[in-house]
């Protein structure tokens, strides 16, 4: 094209959106844009895409259902470890048309002994595993739909809207005999921390110039100080980001039932200053071994549940996993170590139960085979 690049960029400025791209489709009409210009030629497409993603701001909404971006519905971000090689039961044995009943019993006995020997050898191989270790939380999240990773990686400016909805508990708020369950509020907070850590892990893979945060931290608080504590927890995951030229927390609000909306930033000046300093800094972020260990633990417990078909004996693992989340956010290695010890004990008790059950079944099989073979 013979048009100077400066003039082409100015033309693009009239055709492409100038406001941040919202996470959800706006109810009101917005200024028209003409993205069809990108189909004119490959050169125009590449220049327009670079300008569109590289200079525009994109809103990511985080709610209890997951992440939403570019009008797409909220999508939960699940820890997905690397794919494993499929395993399954051995292939069916060929149908031996043996007419002699005694020979059939002898064959059955040999097959059972072979299976038992194989099982014992498998149980005896301590520490051997074909399962690949889980990957780090950094980058484990796929780009929020509908953007492809290539286009998501071009973005340099994000506005992140955190919307915490604890549910409609207005009646509880006014009824002292039915207080809000603090355990539920705590779980909601750490669920959001999980979402944020996975998003931050993805954002760390690309250079960013601006990250702006807006937050509504629920409504079910007896005192505003409780909302301030929750706000600090929800902002903490972003402190793993570095080299952000313009980090900013635009607003943090709550609106208790029957009251006006309340801005909380005025109660967080020192924390926001430290938060901004961390994001602007070029020094490496603090890498806690507990942080990485937690995601390994989460993947391990999910695999256990799937493998053992959600056996009731593994129910305590959910409580331990939540305790590990709390220890993760507080960088409490001592508590995390205690929880890990409990997890190992529960698992070993379950394994010993399975071994005892298997041994009893083997004895019964051998006894019946002995009676039949005689």
C-alpha positions as a Markdown table, in Angstrom:
| # | Residue | x | y | z |
|---|---|---|---|---|
| 1 | Unk | 0.0 | 0.0 | 0.0 |
| 2 | Unk | 1.2 | 3.5 | -0.9 |
| 3 | Unk | -0.6 | 5.2 | 2.0 |
| 4 | Unk | 1.9 | 6.2 | 4.8 |
| 5 | Unk | 1.7 | 4.0 | 7.9 |
| 6 | Unk | 0.8 | 7.0 | 10.1 |
| 7 | Unk | -2.2 | 7.8 | 7.9 |
| 8 | Unk | -3.3 | 4.1 | 7.8 |
| 9 | Unk | -3.2 | 4.0 | 11.6 |
| 10 | Unk | -5.3 | 7.2 | 11.7 |
| 11 | Unk | -7.9 | 5.6 | 9.4 |
| 12 | Unk | -7.9 | 2.5 | 11.6 |
| 13 | Unk | -8.6 | 4.7 | 14.5 |
| 14 | Unk | -11.9 | 5.8 | 13.0 |
| 15 | Unk | -13.0 | 2.3 | 12.1 |
| 16 | Unk | -12.0 | 0.2 | 15.1 |
| 17 | Unk | -13.4 | 0.5 | 18.6 |
| 18 | Unk | -12.0 | 3.3 | 20.8 |
| 19 | Unk | -13.7 | 2.2 | 24.0 |
| 20 | Unk | -12.7 | -0.9 | 26.1 |
| 21 | Unk | -14.2 | -4.1 | 24.7 |
| 22 | Unk | -16.7 | -5.2 | 27.4 |
| 23 | Unk | -16.9 | -8.7 | 28.7 |
| 24 | Unk | -20.6 | -9.0 | 28.2 |
| 25 | Unk | -22.8 | -7.6 | 25.4 |
| 26 | Unk | -24.0 | -4.1 | 26.4 |
| 27 | Unk | -27.7 | -3.5 | 26.8 |
| 28 | Unk | -27.4 | -0.1 | 25.2 |
| 29 | Unk | -26.3 | 0.6 | 21.7 |
| 30 | Unk | -22.6 | 1.4 | 21.2 |
| 31 | Unk | -20.8 | 3.4 | 18.6 |
| 32 | Unk | -20.6 | 1.5 | 15.3 |
| 33 | Unk | -17.4 | -0.2 | 14.2 |
| 34 | Unk | -16.4 | -1.5 | 10.8 |
| 35 | Unk | -14.3 | -4.6 | 11.3 |
| 36 | Unk | -15.0 | -5.5 | 7.6 |
| 37 | Unk | -12.0 | -3.4 | 6.7 |
| 38 | Unk | -9.8 | -6.2 | 8.0 |
| 39 | Unk | -10.9 | -8.4 | 5.2 |
| 40 | Unk | -9.6 | -6.1 | 2.5 |
| 41 | Unk | -6.1 | -7.6 | 2.3 |
| 42 | Unk | -3.7 | -9.6 | 4.3 |
| 43 | Unk | -1.6 | -6.5 | 5.0 |
| 44 | Unk | -4.6 | -4.5 | 6.3 |
| 45 | Unk | -5.7 | -7.4 | 8.3 |
| 46 | Unk | -2.3 | -7.8 | 10.1 |
| 47 | Unk | -1.9 | -4.1 | 10.7 |
| 48 | Unk | -5.5 | -3.7 | 11.9 |
| 49 | Unk | -5.2 | -6.7 | 14.2 |
| 50 | Unk | -2.0 | -5.5 | 15.7 |
| 51 | Unk | -3.5 | -2.1 | 16.3 |
| 52 | Unk | -6.8 | -3.5 | 17.6 |
| 53 | Unk | -5.3 | -5.9 | 20.2 |
| 54 | Unk | -2.1 | -4.0 | 20.9 |
| 55 | Unk | -3.6 | -0.6 | 21.7 |
| 56 | Unk | -7.2 | -1.5 | 22.8 |
| 57 | Unk | -8.3 | -2.4 | 26.3 |
| 58 | Unk | -10.2 | -5.6 | 27.0 |
| 59 | Unk | -12.5 | -6.3 | 30.0 |
| 60 | Unk | -12.4 | -9.7 | 31.7 |
| 61 | Unk | -15.2 | -10.3 | 34.1 |
| 62 | Unk | -14.6 | -12.8 | 36.9 |
| 63 | Unk | -17.7 | -14.1 | 38.7 |
| 64 | Unk | -18.5 | -17.3 | 40.6 |
| 65 | Unk | -19.1 | -19.1 | 37.3 |
| 66 | Unk | -15.7 | -18.4 | 35.9 |
| 67 | Unk | -14.3 | -15.9 | 33.4 |
| 68 | Unk | -16.1 | -13.9 | 30.7 |
| 69 | Unk | -14.6 | -11.9 | 27.8 |
| 70 | Unk | -15.6 | -10.5 | 24.5 |
| 71 | Unk | -19.4 | -11.2 | 24.9 |
| 72 | Unk | -18.7 | -14.9 | 25.6 |
| 73 | Unk | -20.5 | -16.5 | 28.6 |
| 74 | Unk | -18.6 | -17.2 | 31.8 |
| 75 | Unk | -16.3 | -20.2 | 31.4 |
| 76 | Unk | -14.9 | -22.1 | 34.4 |
| 77 | Unk | -11.1 | -22.4 | 34.4 |
| 78 | Unk | -10.2 | -25.9 | 35.5 |
| 79 | Unk | -6.8 | -27.2 | 36.2 |
| 80 | Unk | -6.0 | -29.6 | 33.3 |
| 81 | Unk | -2.8 | -31.5 | 33.7 |
| 82 | Unk | -1.0 | -32.9 | 30.6 |
| 83 | Unk | -2.9 | -35.7 | 28.8 |
| 84 | Unk | -2.0 | -39.2 | 29.9 |
| 85 | Unk | -1.8 | -42.3 | 27.9 |
| 86 | Unk | -5.1 | -44.2 | 28.1 |
| 87 | Unk | -5.1 | -47.2 | 30.2 |
| 88 | Unk | -7.8 | -49.9 | 30.6 |
| 89 | Unk | -8.6 | -53.5 | 31.2 |
| 90 | Unk | -6.5 | -56.1 | 29.3 |
| 91 | Unk | -7.9 | -57.4 | 26.0 |
| 92 | Unk | -10.4 | -60.2 | 26.2 |
| 93 | Unk | -8.8 | -63.6 | 26.3 |
| 94 | Unk | -9.5 | -65.9 | 23.3 |
| 95 | Unk | -12.4 | -68.4 | 23.7 |
| 96 | Unk | -10.7 | -71.7 | 24.3 |
| 97 | Unk | -13.2 | -74.4 | 23.2 |
| 98 | Unk | -12.0 | -77.0 | 25.8 |
| 99 | Unk | -14.4 | -79.9 | 26.2 |
| 100 | Unk | -12.7 | -81.4 | 29.2 |
| 101 | Unk | -14.1 | -79.9 | 32.4 |
| 102 | Unk | -11.0 | -80.7 | 34.4 |
| 103 | Unk | -8.8 | -78.9 | 31.9 |
| 104 | Unk | -11.0 | -75.8 | 32.0 |
| 105 | Unk | -10.5 | -75.7 | 35.8 |
| 106 | Unk | -6.8 | -76.0 | 35.5 |
| 107 | Unk | -6.6 | -73.2 | 33.0 |
| 108 | Unk | -8.7 | -71.0 | 35.2 |
| 109 | Unk | -6.4 | -71.7 | 38.1 |
| 110 | Unk | -3.3 | -70.8 | 36.0 |
| 111 | Unk | -4.9 | -67.6 | 34.9 |
| 112 | Unk | -5.9 | -66.6 | 38.4 |
| 113 | Unk | -2.4 | -67.3 | 39.7 |
| 114 | Unk | -0.9 | -65.2 | 36.9 |
| 115 | Unk | -3.2 | -62.3 | 37.7 |
| 116 | Unk | -2.4 | -62.5 | 41.4 |
| 117 | Unk | 1.3 | -62.6 | 40.7 |
| 118 | Unk | 1.1 | -59.6 | 38.4 |
| 119 | Unk | -1.0 | -57.7 | 41.0 |
| 120 | Unk | 1.5 | -58.4 | 43.8 |
| 121 | Unk | 4.4 | -57.2 | 41.6 |
| 122 | Unk | 2.5 | -54.1 | 40.8 |
| 123 | Unk | 1.9 | -53.4 | 44.5 |
| 124 | Unk | 5.5 | -54.1 | 45.3 |
| 125 | Unk | 6.9 | -51.4 | 43.0 |
| 126 | Unk | 6.9 | -48.5 | 45.4 |
| 127 | Unk | 7.6 | -45.1 | 43.9 |
| 128 | Unk | 7.2 | -46.2 | 40.3 |
| 129 | Unk | 4.6 | -44.3 | 38.3 |
| 130 | Unk | 3.8 | -43.7 | 34.6 |
| 131 | Unk | 1.8 | -40.6 | 35.5 |
| 132 | Unk | 3.4 | -37.4 | 34.5 |
| 133 | Unk | 3.7 | -34.7 | 37.2 |
| 134 | Unk | 1.2 | -31.8 | 37.0 |
| 135 | Unk | 2.3 | -28.6 | 35.4 |
| 136 | Unk | 2.8 | -25.3 | 37.1 |
| 137 | Unk | -0.2 | -23.0 | 37.6 |
| 138 | Unk | 1.7 | -20.5 | 35.4 |
| 139 | Unk | 0.1 | -20.8 | 32.0 |
| 140 | Unk | -2.1 | -23.7 | 32.8 |
| 141 | Unk | -5.2 | -21.7 | 32.0 |
| 142 | Unk | -6.3 | -21.5 | 28.4 |
| 143 | Unk | -7.1 | -18.1 | 27.0 |
| 144 | Unk | -10.6 | -17.0 | 27.9 |
| 145 | Unk | -13.0 | -17.7 | 25.1 |
| 146 | Unk | -13.6 | -16.8 | 22.4 |
| 147 | Unk | -10.1 | -15.5 | 21.7 |
| 148 | Unk | -7.4 | -17.7 | 20.3 |
| 149 | Unk | -4.1 | -17.8 | 22.4 |
| 150 | Unk | -2.3 | -15.9 | 19.6 |
| 151 | Unk | -4.7 | -13.0 | 19.7 |
| 152 | Unk | -5.0 | -13.0 | 23.5 |
| 153 | Unk | -1.2 | -12.7 | 23.7 |
| 154 | Unk | -1.3 | -9.5 | 21.6 |
| 155 | Unk | -3.3 | -7.6 | 24.3 |
| 156 | Unk | -1.4 | -5.2 | 26.4 |
| 157 | Unk | -4.2 | -3.6 | 28.4 |
| 158 | Unk | -6.8 | -5.3 | 30.6 |
| 159 | Unk | -9.6 | -4.1 | 32.8 |
| 160 | Unk | -10.5 | -6.8 | 35.2 |
| 161 | Unk | -13.9 | -6.7 | 36.9 |
| 162 | Unk | -14.3 | -8.9 | 39.9 |
| 163 | Unk | -17.9 | -9.5 | 40.9 |
| 164 | Unk | -18.4 | -11.4 | 44.1 |
| 165 | Unk | -21.9 | -12.6 | 44.7 |
| 166 | Unk | -22.6 | -14.4 | 47.9 |
| 167 | Unk | -26.2 | -15.1 | 47.0 |
| 168 | Unk | -29.4 | -13.5 | 48.3 |
| 169 | Unk | -29.1 | -13.5 | 52.1 |
| 170 | Unk | -31.0 | -10.4 | 52.9 |
| 171 | Unk | -33.1 | -12.1 | 55.4 |
| 172 | Unk | -30.0 | -13.5 | 57.2 |
| 173 | Unk | -28.5 | -10.0 | 57.3 |
| 174 | Unk | -31.4 | -8.7 | 59.4 |
| 175 | Unk | -32.1 | -11.8 | 61.5 |
| 176 | Unk | -29.6 | -12.2 | 64.3 |
| 177 | Unk | -30.9 | -15.7 | 64.9 |
| 178 | Unk | -29.8 | -16.7 | 61.4 |
| 179 | Unk | -26.3 | -15.4 | 61.0 |
| 180 | Unk | -24.4 | -15.6 | 57.7 |
| 181 | Unk | -22.3 | -18.8 | 57.6 |
| 182 | Unk | -18.7 | -17.5 | 57.7 |
| 183 | Unk | -17.5 | -20.8 | 56.3 |
| 184 | Unk | -19.5 | -20.1 | 53.1 |
| 185 | Unk | -18.1 | -16.6 | 52.8 |
| 186 | Unk | -14.6 | -18.0 | 53.3 |
| 187 | Unk | -15.1 | -20.7 | 50.6 |
| 188 | Unk | -16.4 | -18.1 | 48.1 |
| 189 | Unk | -13.4 | -15.9 | 48.7 |
| 190 | Unk | -10.9 | -18.7 | 48.1 |
| 191 | Unk | -12.9 | -19.9 | 45.0 |
| 192 | Unk | -12.3 | -16.5 | 43.5 |
| 193 | Unk | -8.6 | -16.6 | 44.5 |
| 194 | Unk | -8.3 | -19.8 | 42.5 |
| 195 | Unk | -9.9 | -18.1 | 39.5 |
| 196 | Unk | -7.5 | -15.1 | 39.9 |
| 197 | Unk | -4.4 | -17.2 | 40.3 |
| 198 | Unk | -5.1 | -19.1 | 37.1 |
| 199 | Unk | -5.8 | -15.8 | 35.2 |
| 200 | Unk | -2.6 | -14.2 | 36.5 |
| 201 | Unk | -0.6 | -17.4 | 35.6 |
| 202 | Unk | -1.8 | -16.8 | 32.0 |
| 203 | Unk | -1.1 | -13.0 | 32.1 |
| 204 | Unk | 2.5 | -13.6 | 33.2 |
| 205 | Unk | 3.2 | -15.2 | 29.8 |
| 206 | Unk | 2.9 | -11.8 | 28.0 |
| 207 | Unk | 4.1 | -8.2 | 28.4 |
| 208 | Unk | 1.5 | -5.9 | 29.8 |
| 209 | Unk | 1.4 | -2.1 | 30.0 |
| 210 | Unk | -1.9 | -1.5 | 31.9 |
| 211 | Unk | -3.9 | -3.6 | 34.4 |
| 212 | Unk | -6.9 | -1.9 | 36.0 |
| 213 | Unk | -9.1 | -3.5 | 38.7 |
| 214 | Unk | -12.7 | -2.9 | 39.7 |
| 215 | Unk | -14.3 | -5.0 | 42.4 |
| 216 | Unk | -17.6 | -5.5 | 44.0 |
| 217 | Unk | -16.9 | -7.7 | 47.0 |
| 218 | Unk | -20.4 | -8.9 | 48.0 |
| 219 | Unk | -22.9 | -7.5 | 50.4 |
| 220 | Unk | -23.2 | -9.8 | 53.4 |
| 221 | Unk | -21.0 | -8.2 | 56.0 |
| 222 | Unk | -21.8 | -7.2 | 59.6 |
| 223 | Unk | -18.9 | -4.7 | 59.5 |
| 224 | Unk | -17.1 | -3.0 | 56.6 |
| 225 | Unk | -13.8 | -4.2 | 58.0 |
| 226 | Unk | -14.7 | -7.7 | 56.9 |
| 227 | Unk | -15.0 | -6.5 | 53.3 |
| 228 | Unk | -11.6 | -4.9 | 53.5 |
| 229 | Unk | -10.0 | -8.1 | 54.6 |
| 230 | Unk | -11.7 | -9.9 | 51.7 |
| 231 | Unk | -10.5 | -7.2 | 49.3 |
| 232 | Unk | -6.9 | -7.7 | 50.3 |
| 233 | Unk | -7.2 | -11.5 | 49.7 |
| 234 | Unk | -8.7 | -10.9 | 46.2 |
| 235 | Unk | -6.0 | -8.4 | 45.2 |
| 236 | Unk | -3.1 | -10.5 | 46.5 |
| 237 | Unk | -2.9 | -12.9 | 43.4 |
| 238 | Unk | -2.1 | -9.9 | 41.1 |
| 239 | Unk | 1.1 | -9.2 | 43.1 |
| 240 | Unk | 2.8 | -12.0 | 41.1 |
| 241 | Unk | 2.7 | -9.7 | 38.0 |
| 242 | Unk | 5.7 | -7.6 | 37.2 |
| 243 | Unk | 6.7 | -4.7 | 34.9 |
| 244 | Unk | 3.2 | -3.2 | 34.6 |
| 245 | Unk | 3.6 | 0.5 | 33.7 |
| 246 | Unk | 0.1 | 1.4 | 34.8 |
| 247 | Unk | -1.4 | -0.8 | 37.5 |
| 248 | Unk | -4.4 | 0.7 | 39.2 |
| 249 | Unk | -7.4 | -0.3 | 41.4 |
| 250 | Unk | -10.2 | 1.9 | 40.2 |
| 251 | Unk | -12.8 | 1.0 | 42.7 |
| 252 | Unk | -13.8 | -1.5 | 45.5 |
| 253 | Unk | -17.4 | -1.3 | 46.5 |
| 254 | Unk | -19.9 | -3.0 | 48.7 |
| 255 | Unk | -23.7 | -2.4 | 49.0 |
| 256 | Unk | -25.2 | -3.9 | 52.1 |
| 257 | Unk | -29.0 | -4.6 | 51.9 |
| 258 | Unk | -31.0 | -1.4 | 52.4 |
| 259 | Unk | -27.9 | 0.8 | 52.3 |
| 260 | Unk | -26.1 | 2.9 | 49.8 |
| 261 | Unk | -23.1 | 1.7 | 47.9 |
| 262 | Unk | -19.9 | 2.1 | 49.9 |
| 263 | Unk | -16.4 | 2.7 | 48.5 |
| 264 | Unk | -13.6 | 0.9 | 50.3 |
| 265 | Unk | -10.5 | 2.3 | 48.6 |
| 266 | Unk | -10.2 | 5.0 | 51.3 |
| 267 | Unk | -9.4 | 2.3 | 53.8 |
| 268 | Unk | -6.7 | 0.7 | 51.8 |
| 269 | Unk | -4.2 | 3.5 | 50.9 |
| 270 | Unk | -1.0 | 1.8 | 52.2 |
| 271 | Unk | -1.9 | -1.6 | 50.8 |
| 272 | Unk | -2.8 | -0.2 | 47.3 |
| 273 | Unk | 0.5 | 1.7 | 47.3 |
| 274 | Unk | 2.5 | -1.5 | 48.1 |
| 275 | Unk | 0.4 | -3.4 | 45.6 |
| 276 | Unk | 1.1 | -1.0 | 42.8 |
| 277 | Unk | 4.8 | -0.9 | 43.6 |
| 278 | Unk | 5.0 | -4.7 | 43.3 |
| 279 | Unk | 3.3 | -4.7 | 39.9 |
| 280 | Unk | 5.5 | -1.9 | 38.6 |
| 281 | Unk | 8.7 | -3.6 | 39.9 |
| 282 | Unk | 11.1 | -5.5 | 37.8 |
| 283 | Unk | 12.4 | -7.7 | 40.6 |
| 284 | Unk | 11.3 | -11.3 | 40.5 |
| 285 | Unk | 8.1 | -12.2 | 42.3 |
| 286 | Unk | 8.2 | -14.3 | 45.4 |
| 287 | Unk | 7.9 | -17.9 | 44.5 |
| 288 | Unk | 6.5 | -19.9 | 47.4 |
| 289 | Unk | 7.0 | -23.7 | 47.4 |
| 290 | Unk | 3.6 | -23.9 | 49.0 |
| 291 | Unk | 2.0 | -22.2 | 46.1 |
| 292 | Unk | 3.3 | -24.8 | 43.6 |
| 293 | Unk | 2.7 | -27.7 | 46.0 |
| 294 | Unk | -1.0 | -26.7 | 46.3 |
| 295 | Unk | -1.7 | -27.2 | 42.6 |
| 296 | Unk | 0.1 | -30.5 | 42.6 |
| 297 | Unk | -2.1 | -31.5 | 45.6 |
| 298 | Unk | -5.3 | -30.3 | 43.9 |
| 299 | Unk | -4.5 | -32.4 | 40.8 |
| 300 | Unk | -3.6 | -35.4 | 43.0 |
| 301 | Unk | -6.9 | -35.3 | 44.9 |
| 302 | Unk | -8.9 | -34.9 | 41.8 |
| 303 | Unk | -7.2 | -37.9 | 40.2 |
| 304 | Unk | -7.8 | -40.0 | 43.4 |
| 305 | Unk | -11.6 | -39.2 | 43.3 |
| 306 | Unk | -11.9 | -40.1 | 39.7 |
| 307 | Unk | -9.8 | -43.3 | 40.1 |
| 308 | Unk | -11.7 | -44.5 | 43.2 |
| 309 | Unk | -15.1 | -43.5 | 41.9 |
| 310 | Unk | -15.7 | -40.9 | 44.6 |
| 311 | Unk | -15.4 | -43.4 | 47.5 |
| 312 | Unk | -16.9 | -42.1 | 50.7 |
| 313 | Unk | -13.7 | -42.9 | 52.6 |
| 314 | Unk | -12.0 | -40.0 | 50.7 |
| 315 | Unk | -14.5 | -37.4 | 51.7 |
| 316 | Unk | -12.1 | -35.8 | 54.3 |
| 317 | Unk | -9.9 | -34.8 | 51.4 |
| 318 | Unk | -12.2 | -31.9 | 50.5 |
| 319 | Unk | -11.8 | -30.3 | 53.9 |
| 320 | Unk | -8.0 | -30.8 | 53.8 |
| 321 | Unk | -7.9 | -29.2 | 50.3 |
| 322 | Unk | -9.7 | -26.1 | 51.5 |
| 323 | Unk | -7.4 | -25.9 | 54.5 |
| 324 | Unk | -4.4 | -26.1 | 52.1 |
| 325 | Unk | -5.9 | -23.2 | 50.1 |
| 326 | Unk | -6.0 | -21.1 | 53.2 |
| 327 | Unk | -2.4 | -22.0 | 54.0 |
| 328 | Unk | -1.4 | -21.2 | 50.4 |
| 329 | Unk | -2.9 | -17.7 | 50.5 |
| 330 | Unk | -1.2 | -17.0 | 53.9 |
| 331 | Unk | 2.1 | -18.6 | 52.9 |
| 332 | Unk | 1.8 | -20.8 | 56.0 |
| 333 | Unk | 4.2 | -23.7 | 55.3 |
| 334 | Unk | 3.8 | -25.2 | 58.8 |
| 335 | Unk | 0.0 | -25.6 | 58.4 |
| 336 | Unk | 0.3 | -26.8 | 54.9 |
| 337 | Unk | 2.8 | -29.5 | 56.0 |
| 338 | Unk | 0.4 | -30.6 | 58.7 |
| 339 | Unk | -2.4 | -30.9 | 56.2 |
| 340 | Unk | -0.2 | -32.8 | 53.8 |
| 341 | Unk | 0.6 | -35.3 | 56.6 |
| 342 | Unk | -3.2 | -35.8 | 57.2 |
| 343 | Unk | -3.8 | -36.3 | 53.4 |
| 344 | Unk | -1.0 | -38.9 | 53.2 |
| 345 | Unk | -2.4 | -40.7 | 56.3 |
| 346 | Unk | -5.9 | -40.9 | 54.9 |
| 347 | Unk | -4.6 | -42.2 | 51.6 |
| 348 | Unk | -2.4 | -44.8 | 53.2 |
| 349 | Unk | -5.2 | -46.0 | 55.4 |
| 350 | Unk | -7.3 | -46.3 | 52.2 |
| 351 | Unk | -4.6 | -48.2 | 50.4 |
| 352 | Unk | -4.1 | -50.6 | 53.3 |
| 353 | Unk | -7.8 | -51.2 | 53.3 |
| 354 | Unk | -7.7 | -52.0 | 49.6 |
| 355 | Unk | -4.7 | -54.3 | 50.1 |
| 356 | Unk | -6.5 | -56.2 | 52.9 |
| 357 | Unk | -9.6 | -56.5 | 50.8 |
| 358 | Unk | -7.6 | -57.7 | 47.8 |
| 359 | Unk | -5.7 | -60.2 | 50.0 |
| 360 | Unk | -9.0 | -61.6 | 51.4 |
| 361 | Unk | -10.4 | -62.0 | 47.8 |
| 362 | Unk | -7.2 | -63.7 | 46.7 |
| 363 | Unk | -7.5 | -66.2 | 49.6 |
| 364 | Unk | -11.1 | -66.9 | 48.7 |
| 365 | Unk | -10.3 | -67.4 | 45.1 |
| 366 | Unk | -7.5 | -69.8 | 46.0 |
| 367 | Unk | -9.7 | -71.7 | 48.4 |
| 368 | Unk | -12.5 | -72.1 | 45.8 |
| 369 | Unk | -10.0 | -73.1 | 43.1 |
| 370 | Unk | -8.6 | -75.7 | 45.5 |
| 371 | Unk | -12.0 | -77.2 | 46.1 |
| 372 | Unk | -12.9 | -77.3 | 42.4 |
| 373 | Unk | -9.5 | -78.7 | 41.2 |
| 374 | Unk | -9.3 | -81.0 | 44.1 |
